[in-house]
Amino acid sequence: MTDLLLVTPPSRSMVYQNLSTNLAAIEPPVWSGLIANFMRRKGFDVRMLDAEAEGLDYVRTAQKITDTNALLTVFVIYGQQPSASTQCMPGGRKVGEELNRLQFDGATMVMGTHSSSLPERTLREEPYTYVCEGEGPYTVLGLVEHLKGKRIIEDVPGLWYARDGVPHGNKAAPLIEDLDAELPGQAWDMLDMTRYRAHNWHCFEDLPSRPQYASLQTSLGCPFKCNFCCINAPFGKSSIRCWGVENVLSQIDTLVNTYGVKNIKIPDEMFVLNPKRVTSICDGIIERGYKVNFWAYARVDTINDEVMLQKLKKAGFNWLGMGIESASKYVRDGVTKGRFGNMDIIEAVRRVQDNGIYIAANYIFGLPDDTKASMRETLVLAKELNTEWANFYSAMAYPGSQLYPLAKTKGWPLPDDAGGPGWIGYSQHSFDCMPLPTETLTGQQVLDFRDAAFTDYFTGSDYQAMISRRFEPEVLHDIQGMLSHDLPRRHGQRAAA
């Protein structure tokens, strides 16, 4: 009998609408891969089901789970970014409801950023036997041992369960301190690596290579405390733990030499933080002579080391994702986003670009102190920077972020309120997207501005001229194809930015 089945439920079509067909990335499930390897090394029979990558619907996913009939089925709900766990919860629920329809009586558990943020509510509302609060490996191990009769349920750390119909939570699981020893890598061999694909922009230099893709975690957590971020919810505190340089290089070896991967995303919230560690990883890649196209996250205030930037480019880090968020220092200060001004932002962007590295800049409209004027300032700054890619987000009070309890206290309307669209309303691209309001703007006004700003930026003559200068003609064609997808929204007409 299979001891453990790790499931990534299908969510892409609901989360991304018509962008899901060929524009959105399909990423290997990082946490499923880490836990699968963790449990396999302890002697358990483990399988993975990535319904997202296999293109399964809710019914077929439930049928595969039933056919496997594992001792424990774990729904690993994270998504492609820290906030994506919440927006992927409805997909897991629909699979769980299908399992109930099939009268599946196996044990199920859900884990991820969302369930760690709201464990008791998740146990009450979602169709799972158990809920994991925390990063997961020790909880999964303990629960499998309990189901095998080797441990009492009260001794399973990080576990929530119902006792006589009443939710009960055990003590927290300790964080794994030695990642190299206990979580040495992802179980790539359990996945069909041909099913994954990179973001379109990640491959602007080689669009046909998108299917040769993987996502590689090299650290966990973040030491910063931005109010809108929920990255640290599974870890219980703001901190960062890193895999060793040799471990990271060994995993890159496997991806390149065994699976022919050409494009690698480093999903760490804070990869470009420690120049010594970053340059050591880069040196190892350079010594191997790999021609891999990497992208990773950085901050405006972590990219001052010129030698590090040169090494990043030489190693193939062709893209850095940078969180700029707002052009207003007042708005940034309101969500504890760094101590830097707009000149620092401009200088940092130009420094990166001068080293031949492209930038995917991130902006957020509708942060608590935003006004229509400050949002316009942010769009003006975005167009002035004219980076090779830009992500425009609407502010959301994600469960696990400091904004969530603030919004609840202030009575701001949220997607999970009674009568709201539910967790799918936290998806930036969904039909039911429902952003956070501000003191002067409704959530709908923020969303309208965001959608109009996206179009304004990518149709701009300066942007399209820059893309034409830096990339082959098919890239501009790809962008124009992207712009042909009009995202339906539940409410209203879009306002002009």
GROMACS .gro file of C-alpha atoms in nm:
model
  497
    1MET     CA    1   0.000   0.000   0.000
    2THR     CA    2   0.119   0.353  -0.076
    3ASP     CA    3   0.196   0.531   0.252
    4LEU     CA    4   0.177   0.885   0.121
    5LEU     CA    5   0.030   1.058  -0.184
    6LEU     CA    6   0.120   1.426  -0.230
    7VAL     CA    7  -0.133   1.608  -0.447
    8THR     CA    8  -0.118   1.939  -0.634
    9PRO     CA    9  -0.486   2.007  -0.716
   10PRO     CA   10  -0.587   2.175  -1.043
   11SER     CA   11  -0.630   2.549  -1.001
   12ARG     CA   12  -0.479   2.718  -1.305
   13SER     CA   13  -0.791   2.776  -1.514
   14MET     CA   14  -0.984   2.925  -1.221
   15VAL     CA   15  -0.691   3.139  -1.105
   16TYR     CA   16  -0.566   3.269  -1.441
   17GLN     CA   17  -0.876   3.240  -1.664
   18ASN     CA   18  -0.779   3.255  -2.033
   19LEU     CA   19  -0.416   3.331  -1.947
   20SER     CA   20  -0.381   2.972  -1.826
   21THR     CA   21  -0.376   2.818  -2.175
   22ASN     CA   22  -0.025   2.915  -2.281
   23LEU     CA   23   0.089   3.226  -2.092
   24ALA     CA   24   0.094   3.127  -1.724
   25ALA     CA   25   0.386   2.915  -1.607
   26ILE     CA   26   0.343   2.555  -1.493
   27GLU     CA   27   0.587   2.503  -1.209
   28PRO     CA   28   0.711   2.183  -1.044
   29PRO     CA   29   0.558   2.157  -0.693
   30VAL     CA   30   0.854   2.251  -0.474
   31TRP     CA   31   0.715   2.153  -0.135
   32SER     CA   32   0.570   1.825  -0.262
   33GLY     CA   33   0.912   1.740  -0.403
   34LEU     CA   34   1.091   1.826  -0.078
   35ILE     CA   35   0.851   1.626   0.140
   36ALA     CA   36   0.845   1.331  -0.101
   37ASN     CA   37   1.222   1.304  -0.079
   38PHE     CA   38   1.214   1.355   0.299
   39MET     CA   39   0.965   1.070   0.349
   40ARG     CA   40   1.123   0.838   0.092
   41ARG     CA   41   1.458   0.864   0.269
   42LYS     CA   42   1.284   0.747   0.586
   43GLY     CA   43   1.168   0.431   0.412
   44PHE     CA   44   0.808   0.516   0.322
   45ASP     CA   45   0.636   0.442  -0.009
   46VAL     CA   46   0.559   0.783  -0.158
   47ARG     CA   47   0.390   0.904  -0.476
   48MET     CA   48   0.320   1.246  -0.622
   49LEU     CA   49   0.019   1.357  -0.826
   50ASP     CA   50   0.057   1.692  -0.998
   51ALA     CA   51  -0.293   1.733  -1.141
   52GLU     CA   52  -0.203   2.084  -1.255
   53ALA     CA   53   0.080   1.962  -1.478
   54GLU     CA   54  -0.113   1.656  -1.598
   55GLY     CA   55  -0.406   1.872  -1.707
   56LEU     CA   56  -0.656   1.682  -1.492
   57ASP     CA   57  -0.992   1.824  -1.390
   58TYR     CA   58  -1.140   1.786  -1.041
   59VAL     CA   59  -1.321   1.462  -1.120
   60ARG     CA   60  -1.021   1.285  -1.272
   61THR     CA   61  -0.796   1.408  -0.992
   62ALA     CA   62  -1.031   1.262  -0.733
   63GLN     CA   63  -1.048   0.935  -0.925
   64LYS     CA   64  -0.668   0.906  -0.932
   65ILE     CA   65  -0.655   0.970  -0.558
   66THR     CA   66  -0.917   0.701  -0.503
   67ASP     CA   67  -0.730   0.456  -0.726
   68THR     CA   68  -0.406   0.515  -0.536
   69ASN     CA   69  -0.584   0.471  -0.201
   70ALA     CA   70  -0.284   0.588   0.000
   71LEU     CA   71  -0.272   0.564   0.376
   72LEU     CA   72  -0.249   0.946   0.379
   73THR     CA   73  -0.327   1.188   0.096
   74VAL     CA   74  -0.182   1.535   0.146
   75PHE     CA   75  -0.304   1.834  -0.057
   76VAL     CA   76   0.003   2.056  -0.086
   77ILE     CA   77  -0.141   2.398  -0.168
   78TYR     CA   78   0.119   2.667  -0.224
   79GLY     CA   79   0.113   2.800  -0.581
   80GLN     CA   80   0.371   2.995  -0.779
   81GLN     CA   81   0.420   3.279  -0.529
   82PRO     CA   82   0.377   3.315  -0.151
   83SER     CA   83   0.026   3.461  -0.178
   84ALA     CA   84  -0.093   3.197  -0.423
   85SER     CA   85  -0.181   2.942  -0.156
   86THR     CA   86  -0.507   3.119  -0.070
   87GLN     CA   87  -0.618   3.151  -0.432
   88CYS     CA   88  -0.553   2.780  -0.492
   89MET     CA   89  -0.766   2.664  -0.200
   90PRO     CA   90  -1.090   2.643  -0.406
   91GLY     CA   91  -0.930   2.390  -0.641
   92GLY     CA   92  -0.841   2.167  -0.347
   93ARG     CA   93  -1.192   2.202  -0.207
   94LYS     CA   94  -1.351   2.095  -0.536
   95VAL     CA   95  -1.133   1.782  -0.547
   96GLY     CA   96  -1.222   1.709  -0.184
   97GLU     CA   97  -1.591   1.739  -0.265
   98GLU     CA   98  -1.547   1.493  -0.550
   99LEU     CA   99  -1.374   1.254  -0.311
  100ASN     CA  100  -1.675   1.277  -0.081
  101ARG     CA  101  -1.903   1.203  -0.375
  102LEU     CA  102  -1.693   0.893  -0.449
  103GLN     CA  103  -1.723   0.797  -0.079
  104PHE     CA  104  -1.346   0.796  -0.040
  105ASP     CA  105  -1.274   0.710   0.323
  106GLY     CA  106  -0.896   0.757   0.328
  107ALA     CA  107  -0.725   1.012   0.551
  108THR     CA  108  -0.659   1.352   0.392
  109MET     CA  109  -0.460   1.654   0.508
  110VAL     CA  110  -0.404   2.001   0.363
  111MET     CA  111  -0.086   2.205   0.404
  112GLY     CA  112   0.044   2.536   0.272
  113THR     CA  113   0.070   2.904   0.356
  114HIS     CA  114  -0.308   2.943   0.377
  115SER     CA  115  -0.376   2.650   0.609
  116SER     CA  116  -0.087   2.759   0.832
  117SER     CA  117  -0.242   3.105   0.855
  118LEU     CA  118  -0.595   2.986   0.936
  119PRO     CA  119  -0.564   2.627   1.062
  120GLU     CA  120  -0.876   2.609   1.279
  121ARG     CA  121  -1.096   2.778   1.018
  122THR     CA  122  -0.954   2.550   0.750
  123LEU     CA  123  -1.040   2.243   0.956
  124ARG     CA  124  -1.394   2.370   1.010
  125GLU     CA  125  -1.467   2.475   0.652
  126GLU     CA  126  -1.263   2.259   0.415
  127PRO     CA  127  -1.316   1.890   0.326
  128TYR     CA  128  -1.003   1.744   0.486
  129THR     CA  129  -0.954   1.510   0.780
  130TYR     CA  130  -0.650   1.697   0.906
  131VAL     CA  131  -0.480   2.036   0.870
  132CYS     CA  132  -0.109   2.108   0.892
  133GLU     CA  133   0.005   2.426   1.066
  134GLY     CA  134   0.371   2.485   0.984
  135GLU     CA  135   0.619   2.392   0.716
  136GLY     CA  136   0.508   2.031   0.705
  137PRO     CA  137   0.774   1.757   0.697
  138TYR     CA  138   0.761   1.664   1.068
  139THR     CA  139   0.381   1.685   1.067
  140VAL     CA  140   0.351   1.455   0.763
  141LEU     CA  141   0.599   1.211   0.917
  142GLY     CA  142   0.419   1.209   1.251
  143LEU     CA  143   0.075   1.162   1.097
  144VAL     CA  144   0.185   0.871   0.879
  145GLU     CA  145   0.338   0.711   1.187
  146HIS     CA  146   0.012   0.768   1.376
  147LEU     CA  147  -0.192   0.609   1.097
  148LYS     CA  148   0.042   0.310   1.113
  149GLY     CA  149  -0.024   0.279   1.486
  150LYS     CA  150   0.324   0.392   1.591
  151ARG     CA  151   0.239   0.730   1.752
  152ILE     CA  152  -0.057   0.878   1.936
  153ILE     CA  153  -0.225   1.165   1.757
  154GLU     CA  154  -0.152   1.412   2.037
  155ASP     CA  155   0.220   1.371   1.967
  156VAL     CA  156   0.201   1.473   1.600
  157PRO     CA  157   0.346   1.826   1.593
  158GLY     CA  158   0.169   2.097   1.396
  159LEU     CA  159  -0.146   1.887   1.346
  160TRP     CA  160  -0.506   2.007   1.369
  161TYR     CA  161  -0.787   1.752   1.391
  162ALA     CA  162  -1.140   1.716   1.524
  163ARG     CA  163  -1.195   1.549   1.859
  164ASP     CA  164  -1.562   1.482   1.930
  165GLY     CA  165  -1.645   1.742   1.667
  166VAL     CA  166  -1.427   2.008   1.830
  167PRO     CA  167  -1.113   2.139   1.653
  168HIS     CA  168  -0.793   2.064   1.839
  169GLY     CA  169  -0.439   2.180   1.758
  170ASN     CA  170  -0.119   2.017   1.878
  171LYS     CA  171   0.200   2.196   1.970
  172ALA     CA  172   0.393   2.353   1.682
  173ALA     CA  173   0.644   2.148   1.490
  174PRO     CA  174   1.005   2.266   1.520
  175LEU     CA  175   1.160   2.425   1.214
  176ILE     CA  176   1.412   2.213   1.028
  177GLU     CA  177   1.748   2.368   1.103
  178ASP     CA  178   1.983   2.154   0.891
  179LEU     CA  179   1.821   2.168   0.549
  180ASP     CA  180   2.109   1.989   0.376
  181ALA     CA  181   2.076   1.687   0.606
  182GLU     CA  182   1.698   1.662   0.638
  183LEU     CA  183   1.563   1.818   0.317
  184PRO     CA  184   1.852   1.759   0.078
  185GLY     CA  185   1.659   1.809  -0.245
  186GLN     CA  186   1.340   1.772  -0.446
  187ALA     CA  187   1.218   1.438  -0.581
  188TRP     CA  188   1.251   1.530  -0.948
  189ASP     CA  189   1.235   1.165  -1.051
  190MET     CA  190   0.874   1.139  -0.931
  191LEU     CA  191   0.761   1.402  -1.182
  192ASP     CA  192   0.732   1.411  -1.559
  193MET     CA  193   0.965   1.705  -1.611
  194THR     CA  194   0.849   1.749  -1.971
  195ARG     CA  195   0.514   1.886  -1.847
  196TYR     CA  196   0.646   2.213  -1.702
  197ARG     CA  197   0.698   2.550  -1.866
  198ALA     CA  198   0.846   2.887  -1.774
  199HIS     CA  199   0.681   3.229  -1.776
  200ASN     CA  200   0.687   3.382  -2.123
  201TRP     CA  201   0.903   3.678  -2.015
  202HIS     CA  202   1.161   3.451  -1.848
  203CYS     CA  203   1.239   3.315  -2.196
  204PHE     CA  204   1.236   3.635  -2.401
  205GLU     CA  205   1.582   3.541  -2.530
  206ASP     CA  206   1.464   3.192  -2.633
  207LEU     CA  207   1.086   3.149  -2.632
  208PRO     CA  208   1.092   2.791  -2.771
  209SER     CA  209   1.287   2.678  -2.461
  210ARG     CA  210   0.996   2.744  -2.221
  211PRO     CA  211   0.919   2.372  -2.165
  212GLN     CA  212   1.274   2.303  -2.038
  213TYR     CA  213   1.200   2.443  -1.696
  214ALA     CA  214   1.227   2.387  -1.323
  215SER     CA  215   1.182   2.575  -0.997
  216LEU     CA  216   1.459   2.528  -0.738
  217GLN     CA  217   1.429   2.639  -0.375
  218THR     CA  218   1.761   2.743  -0.216
  219SER     CA  219   1.633   2.907   0.105
  220LEU     CA  220   1.321   2.926   0.321
  221GLY     CA  221   1.162   3.237   0.469
  222CYS     CA  222   1.255   3.602   0.469
  223PRO     CA  223   1.411   3.828   0.737
  224PHE     CA  224   1.203   4.131   0.635
  225LYS     CA  225   0.854   4.218   0.760
  226CYS     CA  226   0.653   4.378   0.479
  227ASN     CA  227   0.294   4.413   0.601
  228PHE     CA  228   0.138   4.280   0.281
  229CYS     CA  229   0.344   3.959   0.269
  230CYS     CA  230   0.248   3.619   0.412
  231ILE     CA  231   0.569   3.430   0.324
  232ASN     CA  232   0.657   3.350   0.685
  233ALA     CA  233   0.317   3.212   0.790
  234PRO     CA  234   0.432   2.846   0.775
  235PHE     CA  235   0.748   2.928   0.971
  236GLY     CA  236   0.597   3.128   1.254
  237LYS     CA  237   0.855   3.407   1.244
  238SER     CA  238   1.059   3.630   1.015
  239SER     CA  239   1.378   3.436   0.947
  240ILE     CA  240   1.577   3.279   0.668
  241ARG     CA  241   1.740   2.935   0.642
  242CYS     CA  242   1.957   2.836   0.349
  243TRP     CA  243   2.070   2.521   0.179
  244GLY     CA  244   2.447   2.497   0.142
  245VAL     CA  245   2.620   2.607  -0.176
  246GLU     CA  246   2.728   2.254  -0.269
  247ASN     CA  247   2.375   2.124  -0.221
  248VAL     CA  248   2.236   2.394  -0.452
  249LEU     CA  249   2.500   2.322  -0.715
  250SER     CA  250   2.430   1.948  -0.693
  251GLN     CA  251   2.061   2.006  -0.763
  252ILE     CA  252   2.144   2.229  -1.059
  253ASP     CA  253   2.371   1.949  -1.185
  254THR     CA  254   2.078   1.708  -1.172
  255LEU     CA  255   1.839   1.945  -1.347
  256VAL     CA  256   2.083   2.026  -1.627
  257ASN     CA  257   2.248   1.688  -1.682
  258THR     CA  258   1.959   1.450  -1.611
  259TYR     CA  259   1.657   1.650  -1.725
  260GLY     CA  260   1.800   1.894  -1.980
  261VAL     CA  261   1.660   2.197  -1.801
  262LYS     CA  262   1.757   2.532  -1.954
  263ASN     CA  263   1.542   2.772  -1.749
  264ILE     CA  264   1.543   2.778  -1.368
  265LYS     CA  265   1.340   2.994  -1.133
  266ILE     CA  266   1.475   3.047  -0.782
  267PRO     CA  267   1.149   3.104  -0.589
  268ASP     CA  268   1.325   3.210  -0.266
  269GLU     CA  269   1.168   3.528  -0.137
  270MET     CA  270   1.517   3.666  -0.077
  271PHE     CA  271   1.784   3.492  -0.290
  272VAL     CA  272   1.997   3.803  -0.354
  273LEU     CA  273   2.072   3.885   0.010
  274ASN     CA  274   2.414   3.751   0.113
  275PRO     CA  275   2.675   3.850  -0.150
  276LYS     CA  276   2.922   3.585  -0.034
  277ARG     CA  277   2.670   3.302  -0.071
  278VAL     CA  278   2.535   3.433  -0.402
  279THR     CA  279   2.880   3.471  -0.556
  280SER     CA  280   2.981   3.123  -0.437
  281ILE     CA  281   2.680   2.971  -0.613
  282CYS     CA  282   2.757   3.177  -0.923
  283ASP     CA  283   3.121   3.068  -0.919
  284GLY     CA  284   3.015   2.703  -0.914
  285ILE     CA  285   2.781   2.754  -1.210
  286ILE     CA  286   3.047   2.944  -1.404
  287GLU     CA  287   3.306   2.669  -1.338
  288ARG     CA  288   3.065   2.411  -1.480
  289GLY     CA  289   3.011   2.613  -1.795
  290TYR     CA  290   2.634   2.572  -1.785
  291LYS     CA  291   2.423   2.788  -2.017
  292VAL     CA  292   2.119   2.814  -1.795
  293ASN     CA  293   1.873   3.104  -1.789
  294PHE     CA  294   1.797   3.184  -1.422
  295TRP     CA  295   1.570   3.432  -1.254
  296ALA     CA  296   1.554   3.519  -0.886
  297TYR     CA  297   1.411   3.778  -0.647
  298ALA     CA  298   1.607   4.077  -0.517
  299ARG     CA  299   1.532   4.399  -0.328
  300VAL     CA  300   1.627   4.754  -0.410
  301ASP     CA  301   1.848   4.760  -0.099
  302THR     CA  302   2.028   4.426  -0.159
  303ILE     CA  303   2.194   4.485  -0.497
  304ASN     CA  304   2.468   4.734  -0.421
  305ASP     CA  305   2.756   4.488  -0.468
  306GLU     CA  306   2.894   4.538  -0.818
  307VAL     CA  307   3.104   4.221  -0.813
  308MET     CA  308   2.798   4.017  -0.716
  309LEU     CA  309   2.596   4.162  -1.004
  310GLN     CA  310   2.875   4.081  -1.249
  311LYS     CA  311   2.891   3.724  -1.120
  312LEU     CA  312   2.514   3.687  -1.140
  313LYS     CA  313   2.514   3.783  -1.506
  314LYS     CA  314   2.809   3.562  -1.593
  315ALA     CA  315   2.640   3.265  -1.423
  316GLY     CA  316   2.322   3.314  -1.628
  317PHE     CA  317   2.102   3.510  -1.391
  318ASN     CA  318   1.948   3.705  -1.675
  319TRP     CA  319   1.647   3.828  -1.476
  320LEU     CA  320   1.595   3.972  -1.129
  321GLY     CA  321   1.248   4.027  -0.985
  322MET     CA  322   1.244   4.350  -0.782
  323GLY     CA  323   0.974   4.464  -0.543
  324ILE     CA  324   0.930   4.837  -0.599
  325GLU     CA  325   0.563   4.834  -0.496
  326SER     CA  326   0.490   5.210  -0.492
  327ALA     CA  327   0.639   5.541  -0.608
  328SER     CA  328   0.527   5.698  -0.279
  329LYS     CA  329   0.771   5.664   0.011
  330TYR     CA  330   0.479   5.742   0.242
  331VAL     CA  331   0.286   5.447   0.102
  332ARG     CA  332   0.592   5.219   0.119
  333ASP     CA  333   0.665   5.322   0.479
  334GLY     CA  334   0.306   5.240   0.567
  335VAL     CA  335   0.367   4.874   0.483
  336THR     CA  336   0.727   4.862   0.613
  337LYS     CA  337   0.877   4.827   0.265
  338GLY     CA  338   1.242   4.931   0.298
  339ARG     CA  339   1.405   5.264   0.372
  340PHE     CA  340   1.480   5.392   0.027
  341GLY     CA  341   1.361   5.673  -0.197
  342ASN     CA  342   1.274   5.694  -0.564
  343MET     CA  343   1.628   5.795  -0.661
  344ASP     CA  344   1.752   5.479  -0.487
  345ILE     CA  345   1.502   5.278  -0.691
  346ILE     CA  346   1.607   5.436  -1.020
  347GLU     CA  347   1.977   5.393  -0.942
  348ALA     CA  348   1.929   5.030  -0.840
  349VAL     CA  349   1.735   4.948  -1.157
  350ARG     CA  350   1.994   5.112  -1.380
  351ARG     CA  351   2.279   4.941  -1.193
  352VAL     CA  352   2.124   4.601  -1.258
  353GLN     CA  353   2.053   4.680  -1.623
  354ASP     CA  354   2.404   4.819  -1.674
  355ASN     CA  355   2.529   4.472  -1.584
  356GLY     CA  356   2.319   4.320  -1.862
  357ILE     CA  357   2.048   4.180  -1.633
  358TYR     CA  358   1.679   4.225  -1.718
  359ILE     CA  359   1.429   4.331  -1.454
  360ALA     CA  360   1.081   4.211  -1.374
  361ALA     CA  361   0.954   4.497  -1.156
  362ASN     CA  362   0.666   4.443  -0.914
  363TYR     CA  363   0.416   4.718  -0.831
  364ILE     CA  364   0.115   4.717  -0.598
  365PHE     CA  365  -0.184   4.949  -0.636
  366GLY     CA  366  -0.422   5.007  -0.346
  367LEU     CA  367  -0.192   4.975  -0.045
  368PRO     CA  368  -0.361   5.122   0.266
  369ASP     CA  369  -0.224   5.476   0.221
  370ASP     CA  370  -0.271   5.485  -0.156
  371THR     CA  371  -0.482   5.748  -0.332
  372LYS     CA  372  -0.567   5.785  -0.698
  373ALA     CA  373  -0.283   6.039  -0.720
  374SER     CA  374  -0.024   5.811  -0.559
  375MET     CA  375  -0.127   5.522  -0.783
  376ARG     CA  376  -0.076   5.749  -1.084
  377GLU     CA  377   0.270   5.835  -0.948
  378THR     CA  378   0.351   5.464  -0.933
  379LEU     CA  379   0.245   5.413  -1.293
  380VAL     CA  380   0.452   5.714  -1.400
  381LEU     CA  381   0.756   5.569  -1.222
  382ALA     CA  382   0.698   5.229  -1.383
  383LYS     CA  383   0.690   5.387  -1.728
  384GLU     CA  384   1.000   5.594  -1.652
  385LEU     CA  385   1.192   5.283  -1.541
  386ASN     CA  386   1.060   5.099  -1.850
  387THR     CA  387   1.185   4.760  -1.730
  388GLU     CA  388   1.175   4.455  -1.954
  389TRP     CA  389   0.881   4.316  -1.758
  390ALA     CA  390   0.642   4.457  -1.499
  391ASN     CA  391   0.390   4.287  -1.273
  392PHE     CA  392   0.101   4.507  -1.161
  393TYR     CA  393  -0.086   4.381  -0.856
  394SER     CA  394  -0.385   4.499  -0.657
  395ALA     CA  395  -0.329   4.511  -0.282
  396MET     CA  396  -0.474   4.211  -0.101
  397ALA     CA  397  -0.501   4.138   0.270
  398TYR     CA  398  -0.379   3.781   0.235
  399PRO     CA  399  -0.430   3.547   0.530
  400GLY     CA  400  -0.095   3.525   0.707
  401SER     CA  401  -0.005   3.887   0.631
  402GLN     CA  402  -0.031   4.172   0.881
  403LEU     CA  403  -0.289   4.335   0.654
  404TYR     CA  404  -0.539   4.053   0.710
  405PRO     CA  405  -0.614   4.115   1.082
  406LEU     CA  406  -0.595   4.492   1.017
  407ALA     CA  407  -0.862   4.462   0.748
  408LYS     CA  408  -1.078   4.247   0.975
  409THR     CA  409  -1.045   4.499   1.259
  410LYS     CA  410  -1.134   4.792   1.035
  411GLY     CA  411  -1.425   4.609   0.876
  412TRP     CA  412  -1.289   4.644   0.523
  413PRO     CA  413  -1.473   4.411   0.282
  414LEU     CA  414  -1.273   4.098   0.204
  415PRO     CA  415  -1.338   3.809  -0.037
  416ASP     CA  416  -1.395   3.564   0.248
  417ASP     CA  417  -1.666   3.774   0.413
  418ALA     CA  418  -2.020   3.638   0.408
  419GLY     CA  419  -2.159   3.695   0.061
  420GLY     CA  420  -1.814   3.745  -0.091
  421PRO     CA  421  -1.665   3.532  -0.368
  422GLY     CA  422  -1.454   3.328  -0.125
  423TRP     CA  423  -1.086   3.250  -0.148
  424ILE     CA  424  -1.075   3.278  -0.528
  425GLY     CA  425  -1.136   3.651  -0.480
  426TYR     CA  426  -0.774   3.676  -0.365
  427SER     CA  427  -0.652   3.576  -0.712
  428GLN     CA  428  -0.514   3.874  -0.903
  429HIS     CA  429  -0.632   3.740  -1.239
  430SER     CA  430  -0.958   3.570  -1.151
  431PHE     CA  431  -1.306   3.673  -1.261
  432ASP     CA  432  -1.396   3.730  -0.895
  433CYS     CA  433  -1.083   3.929  -0.804
  434MET     CA  434  -1.168   4.151  -0.505
  435PRO     CA  435  -0.886   4.385  -0.396
  436LEU     CA  436  -0.852   4.564  -0.065
  437PRO     CA  437  -1.013   4.911  -0.047
  438THR     CA  438  -0.825   5.213   0.086
  439GLU     CA  439  -0.946   5.512   0.287
  440THR     CA  440  -1.029   5.693  -0.039
  441LEU     CA  441  -1.082   5.416  -0.298
  442THR     CA  442  -1.307   5.116  -0.332
  443GLY     CA  443  -1.157   4.782  -0.418
  444GLN     CA  444  -1.323   4.801  -0.758
  445GLN     CA  445  -1.156   5.136  -0.829
  446VAL     CA  446  -0.820   4.984  -0.743
  447LEU     CA  447  -0.883   4.686  -0.970
  448ASP     CA  448  -0.997   4.907  -1.257
  449PHE     CA  449  -0.682   5.116  -1.221
  450ARG     CA  450  -0.462   4.808  -1.210
  451ASP     CA  451  -0.612   4.659  -1.527
  452ALA     CA  452  -0.589   4.988  -1.715
  453ALA     CA  453  -0.230   5.042  -1.594
  454PHE     CA  454  -0.128   4.699  -1.725
  455THR     CA  455  -0.260   4.782  -2.070
  456ASP     CA  456  -0.113   5.131  -2.064
  457TYR     CA  457   0.234   5.001  -1.977
  458PHE     CA  458   0.257   4.713  -2.223
  459THR     CA  459   0.102   4.902  -2.514
  460GLY     CA  460   0.326   5.204  -2.453
  461SER     CA  461   0.544   5.309  -2.744
  462ASP     CA  462   0.854   5.345  -2.524
  463TYR     CA  463   0.810   4.994  -2.386
  464GLN     CA  464   0.746   4.831  -2.722
  465ALA     CA  465   1.039   5.018  -2.880
  466MET     CA  466   1.269   4.897  -2.601
  467ILE     CA  467   1.150   4.537  -2.646
  468SER     CA  468   1.212   4.564  -3.022
  469ARG     CA  469   1.568   4.686  -2.959
  470ARG     CA  470   1.661   4.422  -2.702
  471PHE     CA  471   1.492   4.106  -2.828
  472GLU     CA  472   1.403   3.924  -3.148
  473PRO     CA  473   1.078   4.023  -3.330
  474GLU     CA  474   0.886   3.722  -3.198
  475VAL     CA  475   0.903   3.866  -2.844
  476LEU     CA  476   0.702   4.174  -2.937
  477HIS     CA  477   0.460   3.944  -3.121
  478ASP     CA  478   0.431   3.736  -2.802
  479ILE     CA  479   0.353   4.047  -2.598
  480GLN     CA  480   0.092   4.161  -2.848
  481GLY     CA  481  -0.065   3.816  -2.829
  482MET     CA  482  -0.076   3.849  -2.450
  483LEU     CA  483  -0.252   4.186  -2.483
  484SER     CA  484  -0.522   4.025  -2.695
  485HIS     CA  485  -0.643   3.837  -2.386
  486ASP     CA  486  -0.899   4.054  -2.211
  487LEU     CA  487  -0.952   3.941  -1.852
  488PRO     CA  488  -1.325   3.931  -1.772
  489ARG     CA  489  -1.405   4.077  -1.430
  490ARG     CA  490  -1.727   4.045  -1.237
  491HIS     CA  491  -1.786   4.417  -1.181
  492GLY     CA  492  -1.795   4.729  -1.395
  493GLN     CA  493  -1.599   4.883  -1.675
  494ARG     CA  494  -1.234   4.961  -1.647
  495ALA     CA  495  -1.136   5.316  -1.564
  496ALA     CA  496  -0.860   5.505  -1.741
  497ALA     CA  497  -0.527   5.517  -1.561
   0.00000   0.00000   0.00000
